[in-house]
Amino acid sequence: MKLERHVGGLSLARKANYLRARGWREDEGQWSSEIFGQHPLAKAIHHQLTDDLAQALCQRGWQVLGYSERGYVQLRDGERGKPCSLPKALRTQARREKRPVAELTYSLFLAALLEADAG
């Protein structure tokens, strides 16, 4: 699942503000974060979206088991669920809430964006 497709309509300025609100810094066309390192804009957005969506799922009972070097997250549903990827976790949570995956994903992102804009 390409997470960015749910936020593709954001302007470059809005994406930049979103990253800055999350502690990213722009330096000569690259974005850097103490947590994620230095990346081009698209990869920085991907890393931040992954983190924001994972944290939002944690508020719904999921646990983050860890991140790979490439920025992918492993999650577990509660304490006994099997480890799974973020897309699988989003599909499972959407099914649980009886809503489309894209709608759930966008609502989680929008909540993070509003939090970033307020901060």
Tab-separated table of N, CA and C in Angstrom:
chain	number	residue	atom	x	y	z
A	1	MET	N	0.852	-1.178	0.000
A	1	MET	CA	0.000	0.000	0.000
A	1	MET	C	0.892	1.233	0.000
A	2	LYS	N	0.632	2.134	-0.892
A	2	LYS	CA	1.385	3.380	-0.941
A	2	LYS	C	0.640	4.412	-0.111
A	3	LEU	N	1.153	4.693	1.079
A	3	LEU	CA	0.477	5.582	2.018
A	3	LEU	C	0.305	6.983	1.451
A	4	GLU	N	1.282	7.426	0.660
A	4	GLU	CA	1.249	8.783	0.151
A	4	GLU	C	0.044	9.058	-0.744
A	5	ARG	N	-0.545	8.022	-1.338
A	5	ARG	CA	-1.681	8.266	-2.230
A	5	ARG	C	-2.855	8.884	-1.480
A	6	HIS	N	-2.914	8.677	-0.179
A	6	HIS	CA	-4.010	9.239	0.613
A	6	HIS	C	-3.783	10.707	0.950
A	7	VAL	N	-2.564	11.197	0.741
A	7	VAL	CA	-2.261	12.596	1.047
A	7	VAL	C	-1.673	13.303	-0.166
A	8	GLY	N	-1.786	12.711	-1.327
A	8	GLY	CA	-1.186	13.252	-2.538
A	8	GLY	C	-1.669	14.636	-2.914
A	9	GLY	N	-2.829	15.040	-2.430
A	9	GLY	CA	-3.364	16.345	-2.773
A	9	GLY	C	-2.769	17.484	-1.971
A	10	LEU	N	-1.909	17.203	-1.036
A	10	LEU	CA	-1.313	18.265	-0.238
A	10	LEU	C	-0.292	19.038	-1.058
A	11	SER	N	-0.270	20.331	-0.869
A	11	SER	CA	0.725	21.153	-1.548
A	11	SER	C	2.101	20.897	-0.940
A	12	LEU	N	3.130	21.286	-1.673
A	12	LEU	CA	4.490	21.146	-1.136
A	12	LEU	C	4.641	21.917	0.169
A	13	ALA	N	4.030	23.086	0.245
A	13	ALA	CA	4.127	23.893	1.466
A	13	ALA	C	3.478	23.174	2.649
A	14	ARG	N	2.336	22.547	2.414
A	14	ARG	CA	1.645	21.831	3.499
A	14	ARG	C	2.454	20.615	3.945
A	15	LYS	N	3.046	19.893	2.972
A	15	LYS	CA	3.911	18.760	3.317
A	15	LYS	C	5.108	19.237	4.131
A	16	ALA	N	5.712	20.350	3.712
A	16	ALA	CA	6.864	20.897	4.430
A	16	ALA	C	6.464	21.298	5.852
A	17	ASN	N	5.312	21.959	5.995
A	17	ASN	CA	4.841	22.347	7.331
A	17	ASN	C	4.579	21.129	8.202
A	18	TYR	N	4.014	20.089	7.593
A	18	TYR	CA	3.751	18.836	8.306
A	18	TYR	C	5.057	18.243	8.842
A	19	LEU	N	6.067	18.201	8.004
A	19	LEU	CA	7.361	17.657	8.443
A	19	LEU	C	8.012	18.547	9.502
A	20	ARG	N	7.993	19.854	9.284
A	20	ARG	CA	8.601	20.768	10.270
A	20	ARG	C	7.931	20.640	11.628
A	21	ALA	N	6.608	20.505	11.633
A	21	ALA	CA	5.878	20.363	12.894
A	21	ALA	C	6.261	19.078	13.625
A	22	ARG	N	6.793	18.120	12.876
A	22	ARG	CA	7.208	16.847	13.461
A	22	ARG	C	8.709	16.814	13.775
A	23	GLY	N	9.384	17.962	13.635
A	23	GLY	CA	10.793	18.053	14.000
A	23	GLY	C	11.786	17.842	12.873
A	24	TRP	N	11.311	17.746	11.640
A	24	TRP	CA	12.205	17.600	10.488
A	24	TRP	C	12.780	18.967	10.126
A	25	ARG	N	13.988	18.960	9.537
A	25	ARG	CA	14.637	20.176	9.053
A	25	ARG	C	15.001	19.999	7.583
A	26	GLU	N	14.820	21.063	6.799
A	26	GLU	CA	15.177	21.018	5.386
A	26	GLU	C	16.577	21.588	5.215
A	27	ASP	N	17.405	20.873	4.452
A	27	ASP	CA	18.765	21.319	4.211
A	27	ASP	C	19.182	20.920	2.801
A	28	GLU	N	19.271	21.907	1.914
A	28	GLU	CA	19.706	21.700	0.536
A	28	GLU	C	18.920	20.604	-0.191
A	29	GLY	N	17.593	20.691	-0.117
A	29	GLY	CA	16.736	19.756	-0.840
A	29	GLY	C	16.515	18.423	-0.156
A	30	GLN	N	17.118	18.211	0.975
A	30	GLN	CA	16.936	16.987	1.757
A	30	GLN	C	16.257	17.349	3.072
A	31	TRP	N	15.574	16.379	3.649
A	31	TRP	CA	14.922	16.567	4.939
A	31	TRP	C	15.595	15.660	5.944
A	32	SER	N	15.875	16.178	7.128
A	32	SER	CA	16.549	15.352	8.128
A	32	SER	C	15.782	15.375	9.443
A	33	SER	N	15.860	14.236	10.091
A	33	SER	CA	15.208	14.024	11.380
A	33	SER	C	16.185	13.269	12.263
A	34	GLU	N	16.192	13.586	13.543
A	34	GLU	CA	17.069	12.861	14.465
A	34	GLU	C	16.694	11.385	14.528
A	35	ILE	N	15.431	11.085	14.321
A	35	ILE	CA	14.958	9.702	14.402
A	35	ILE	C	15.189	8.951	13.095
A	36	PHE	N	14.859	9.586	11.966
A	36	PHE	CA	14.849	8.885	10.679
A	36	PHE	C	16.049	9.164	9.795
A	37	GLY	N	16.873	10.140	10.120
A	37	GLY	CA	18.017	10.473	9.279
A	37	GLY	C	17.642	11.440	8.172
A	38	GLN	N	18.443	11.454	7.091
A	38	GLN	CA	18.254	12.408	5.996
A	38	GLN	C	17.667	11.712	4.777
A	39	HIS	N	16.626	12.351	4.195
A	39	HIS	CA	15.919	11.759	3.055
A	39	HIS	C	15.360	12.853	2.149
A	40	PRO	N	15.072	12.502	0.882
A	40	PRO	CA	14.320	13.425	0.027
A	40	PRO	C	12.886	13.561	0.555
A	41	LEU	N	12.179	14.567	0.079
A	41	LEU	CA	10.837	14.870	0.586
A	41	LEU	C	9.909	13.657	0.584
A	42	ALA	N	9.823	12.927	-0.528
A	42	ALA	CA	8.881	11.805	-0.619
A	42	ALA	C	9.175	10.739	0.432
A	43	LYS	N	10.436	10.427	0.644
A	43	LYS	CA	10.804	9.399	1.628
A	43	LYS	C	10.564	9.919	3.052
A	44	ALA	N	10.837	11.205	3.277
A	44	ALA	CA	10.584	11.798	4.591
A	44	ALA	C	9.092	11.745	4.921
A	45	ILE	N	8.254	12.080	3.924
A	45	ILE	CA	6.799	11.998	4.124
A	45	ILE	C	6.409	10.562	4.451
A	46	HIS	N	6.966	9.608	3.715
A	46	HIS	CA	6.646	8.195	3.958
A	46	HIS	C	7.012	7.789	5.391
A	47	HIS	N	8.207	8.144	5.827
A	47	HIS	CA	8.629	7.782	7.188
A	47	HIS	C	7.720	8.421	8.238
A	48	GLN	N	7.398	9.708	8.046
A	48	GLN	CA	6.563	10.382	9.041
A	48	GLN	C	5.143	9.843	9.038
A	49	LEU	N	4.599	9.575	7.859
A	49	LEU	CA	3.260	8.980	7.785
A	49	LEU	C	3.231	7.617	8.471
A	50	THR	N	4.233	6.813	8.210
A	50	THR	CA	4.316	5.494	8.834
A	50	THR	C	4.292	5.631	10.346
A	51	ASP	N	5.100	6.544	10.859
A	51	ASP	CA	5.161	6.736	12.308
A	51	ASP	C	3.836	7.256	12.857
A	52	ASP	N	3.248	8.252	12.195
A	52	ASP	CA	1.977	8.812	12.675
A	52	ASP	C	0.851	7.776	12.645
A	53	LEU	N	0.775	7.002	11.560
A	53	LEU	CA	-0.276	5.982	11.466
A	53	LEU	C	-0.065	4.877	12.495
A	54	ALA	N	1.182	4.484	12.709
A	54	ALA	CA	1.466	3.462	13.727
A	54	ALA	C	1.074	3.955	15.115
A	55	GLN	N	1.395	5.215	15.418
A	55	GLN	CA	1.034	5.774	16.727
A	55	GLN	C	-0.482	5.878	16.887
A	56	ALA	N	-1.166	6.222	15.814
A	56	ALA	CA	-2.630	6.287	15.868
A	56	ALA	C	-3.234	4.910	16.109
A	57	LEU	N	-2.642	3.881	15.498
A	57	LEU	CA	-3.123	2.513	15.741
A	57	LEU	C	-2.845	2.084	17.175
A	58	CYS	N	-1.760	2.565	17.755
A	58	CYS	CA	-1.472	2.252	19.164
A	58	CYS	C	-2.590	2.751	20.074
A	59	GLN	N	-3.186	3.869	19.707
A	59	GLN	CA	-4.305	4.403	20.486
A	59	GLN	C	-5.546	3.528	20.357
A	60	ARG	N	-5.524	2.599	19.404
A	60	ARG	CA	-6.639	1.669	19.191
A	60	ARG	C	-6.271	0.251	19.635
A	61	GLY	N	-5.207	0.129	20.433
A	61	GLY	CA	-4.856	-1.163	21.021
A	61	GLY	C	-3.739	-1.932	20.336
A	62	TRP	N	-3.148	-1.388	19.276
A	62	TRP	CA	-2.050	-2.060	18.591
A	62	TRP	C	-0.738	-1.743	19.302
A	63	GLN	N	0.255	-2.586	19.103
A	63	GLN	CA	1.589	-2.364	19.663
A	63	GLN	C	2.611	-2.298	18.541
A	64	VAL	N	3.536	-1.353	18.645
A	64	VAL	CA	4.643	-1.278	17.700
A	64	VAL	C	5.729	-2.219	18.191
A	65	LEU	N	6.115	-3.159	17.327
A	65	LEU	CA	7.170	-4.105	17.679
A	65	LEU	C	8.534	-3.602	17.249
A	66	GLY	N	8.570	-2.756	16.233
A	66	GLY	CA	9.840	-2.200	15.784
A	66	GLY	C	9.769	-1.715	14.352
A	67	TYR	N	10.851	-1.057	13.952
A	67	TYR	CA	10.984	-0.508	12.608
A	67	TYR	C	12.182	-1.152	11.920
A	68	SER	N	12.047	-1.381	10.622
A	68	SER	CA	13.174	-1.898	9.845
A	68	SER	C	14.075	-0.728	9.460
A	69	GLU	N	15.242	-1.040	8.935
A	69	GLU	CA	16.158	0.010	8.486
A	69	GLU	C	15.538	0.853	7.373
A	70	ARG	N	14.646	0.259	6.592
A	70	ARG	CA	14.010	0.980	5.485
A	70	ARG	C	12.798	1.789	5.940
A	71	GLY	N	12.462	1.741	7.227
A	71	GLY	CA	11.375	2.553	7.753
A	71	GLY	C	10.037	1.864	7.837
A	72	TYR	N	10.006	0.556	7.605
A	72	TYR	CA	8.740	-0.169	7.711
A	72	TYR	C	8.530	-0.587	9.161
A	73	VAL	N	7.274	-0.607	9.580
A	73	VAL	CA	6.944	-0.903	10.965
A	73	VAL	C	6.274	-2.272	11.071
A	74	GLN	N	6.564	-2.963	12.161
A	74	GLN	CA	5.876	-4.212	12.502
A	74	GLN	C	4.971	-3.901	13.682
A	75	LEU	N	3.718	-4.318	13.576
A	75	LEU	CA	2.723	-4.075	14.618
A	75	LEU	C	2.134	-5.394	15.090
A	76	ARG	N	1.530	-5.353	16.258
A	76	ARG	CA	0.811	-6.518	16.774
A	76	ARG	C	-0.515	-6.030	17.328
A	77	ASP	N	-1.565	-6.775	17.028
A	77	ASP	CA	-2.907	-6.456	17.507
A	77	ASP	C	-3.016	-6.912	18.960
A	78	GLY	N	-3.013	-5.958	19.864
A	78	GLY	CA	-3.080	-6.293	21.282
A	78	GLY	C	-1.818	-6.999	21.735
A	79	GLU	N	-1.942	-7.826	22.757
A	79	GLU	CA	-0.774	-8.516	23.297
A	79	GLU	C	-0.579	-9.906	22.720
A	80	ARG	N	-1.592	-10.461	22.076
A	80	ARG	CA	-1.500	-11.843	21.595
A	80	ARG	C	-1.564	-11.994	20.083
A	81	GLY	N	-1.804	-10.902	19.392
A	81	GLY	CA	-1.913	-10.982	17.943
A	81	GLY	C	-0.585	-11.316	17.281
A	82	LYS	N	-0.661	-11.783	16.050
A	82	LYS	CA	0.541	-12.081	15.284
A	82	LYS	C	1.129	-10.780	14.742
A	83	PRO	N	2.456	-10.704	14.632
A	83	PRO	CA	3.072	-9.515	14.036
A	83	PRO	C	2.599	-9.338	12.590
A	84	CYS	N	2.424	-8.079	12.188
A	84	CYS	CA	2.001	-7.792	10.818
A	84	CYS	C	2.537	-6.431	10.385
A	85	SER	N	2.399	-6.167	9.103
A	85	SER	CA	2.828	-4.895	8.526
A	85	SER	C	1.778	-3.816	8.791
A	86	LEU	N	2.153	-2.574	8.535
A	86	LEU	CA	1.214	-1.463	8.683
A	86	LEU	C	0.006	-1.606	7.759
A	87	PRO	N	0.193	-1.937	6.466
A	87	PRO	CA	-0.992	-2.094	5.620
A	87	PRO	C	-1.960	-3.162	6.128
A	88	LYS	N	-1.437	-4.283	6.619
A	88	LYS	CA	-2.293	-5.352	7.164
A	88	LYS	C	-3.021	-4.846	8.410
A	89	ALA	N	-2.308	-4.106	9.261
A	89	ALA	CA	-2.928	-3.559	10.473
A	89	ALA	C	-4.046	-2.575	10.112
A	90	LEU	N	-3.801	-1.738	9.100
A	90	LEU	CA	-4.837	-0.790	8.670
A	90	LEU	C	-6.052	-1.522	8.114
A	91	ARG	N	-5.818	-2.585	7.327
A	91	ARG	CA	-6.949	-3.359	6.789
A	91	ARG	C	-7.738	-4.015	7.926
A	92	THR	N	-7.040	-4.578	8.891
A	92	THR	CA	-7.700	-5.232	10.027
A	92	THR	C	-8.508	-4.227	10.839
A	93	GLN	N	-7.913	-3.068	11.123
A	93	GLN	CA	-8.602	-2.050	11.915
A	93	GLN	C	-9.801	-1.496	11.155
A	94	ALA	N	-9.657	-1.287	9.863
A	94	ALA	CA	-10.776	-0.789	9.053
A	94	ALA	C	-11.928	-1.787	9.055
A	95	ARG	N	-11.603	-3.054	8.923
A	95	ARG	CA	-12.641	-4.103	8.966
A	95	ARG	C	-13.333	-4.083	10.324
A	96	ARG	N	-12.559	-3.932	11.378
A	96	ARG	CA	-13.108	-3.880	12.736
A	96	ARG	C	-14.053	-2.690	12.906
A	97	GLU	N	-13.693	-1.565	12.310
A	97	GLU	CA	-14.516	-0.354	12.423
A	97	GLU	C	-15.574	-0.259	11.325
A	98	LYS	N	-15.607	-1.275	10.455
A	98	LYS	CA	-16.582	-1.329	9.360
A	98	LYS	C	-16.527	-0.073	8.490
A	99	ARG	N	-15.315	0.246	8.042
A	99	ARG	CA	-15.115	1.384	7.154
A	99	ARG	C	-14.035	1.057	6.139
A	100	PRO	N	-14.027	1.735	5.004
A	100	PRO	CA	-12.996	1.484	4.004
A	100	PRO	C	-11.595	1.833	4.531
A	101	VAL	N	-10.599	1.106	4.060
A	101	VAL	CA	-9.220	1.328	4.503
A	101	VAL	C	-8.774	2.761	4.193
A	102	ALA	N	-9.078	3.237	2.991
A	102	ALA	CA	-8.671	4.593	2.612
A	102	ALA	C	-9.285	5.633	3.544
A	103	GLU	N	-10.535	5.440	3.930
A	103	GLU	CA	-11.208	6.378	4.830
A	103	GLU	C	-10.542	6.373	6.206
A	104	LEU	N	-10.260	5.197	6.736
A	104	LEU	CA	-9.587	5.102	8.035
A	104	LEU	C	-8.200	5.736	7.960
A	105	THR	N	-7.446	5.384	6.930
A	105	THR	CA	-6.087	5.908	6.784
A	105	THR	C	-6.101	7.426	6.707
A	106	TYR	N	-7.002	7.968	5.903
A	106	TYR	CA	-7.069	9.416	5.763
A	106	TYR	C	-7.498	10.077	7.070
A	107	SER	N	-8.429	9.472	7.784
A	107	SER	CA	-8.871	10.073	9.053
A	107	SER	C	-7.740	10.075	10.078
A	108	LEU	N	-6.927	9.013	10.100
A	108	LEU	CA	-5.780	8.968	11.012
A	108	LEU	C	-4.750	10.023	10.629
A	109	PHE	N	-4.505	10.147	9.311
A	109	PHE	CA	-3.567	11.158	8.843
A	109	PHE	C	-4.088	12.558	9.132
A	110	LEU	N	-5.364	12.803	8.865
A	110	LEU	CA	-5.940	14.118	9.084
A	110	LEU	C	-5.827	14.524	10.550
A	111	ALA	N	-6.048	13.593	11.449
A	111	ALA	CA	-5.903	13.884	12.876
A	111	ALA	C	-4.457	14.297	13.189
A	112	ALA	N	-3.486	13.597	12.583
A	112	ALA	CA	-2.083	13.950	12.783
A	112	ALA	C	-1.760	15.317	12.167
A	113	LEU	N	-2.338	15.587	11.002
A	113	LEU	CA	-2.111	16.863	10.333
A	113	LEU	C	-2.693	18.012	11.133
A	114	LEU	N	-3.895	17.829	11.644
A	114	LEU	CA	-4.517	18.873	12.459
A	114	LEU	C	-3.714	19.121	13.727
A	115	GLU	N	-3.179	18.057	14.292
A	115	GLU	CA	-2.333	18.186	15.478
A	115	GLU	C	-1.080	18.967	15.136
A	116	ALA	N	-0.486	18.678	13.960
A	116	ALA	CA	0.712	19.388	13.513
A	116	ALA	C	0.409	20.870	13.260
A	117	ASP	N	-0.728	21.168	12.634
A	117	ASP	CA	-1.114	22.546	12.355
A	117	ASP	C	-1.381	23.326	13.651
A	118	ALA	N	-1.919	22.650	14.654
A	118	ALA	CA	-2.229	23.294	15.925
A	118	ALA	C	-0.956	23.557	16.737
A	119	GLY	N	0.046	22.695	16.510
A	119	GLY	CA	1.290	22.782	17.293
A	119	GLY	C	2.217	23.808	16.864
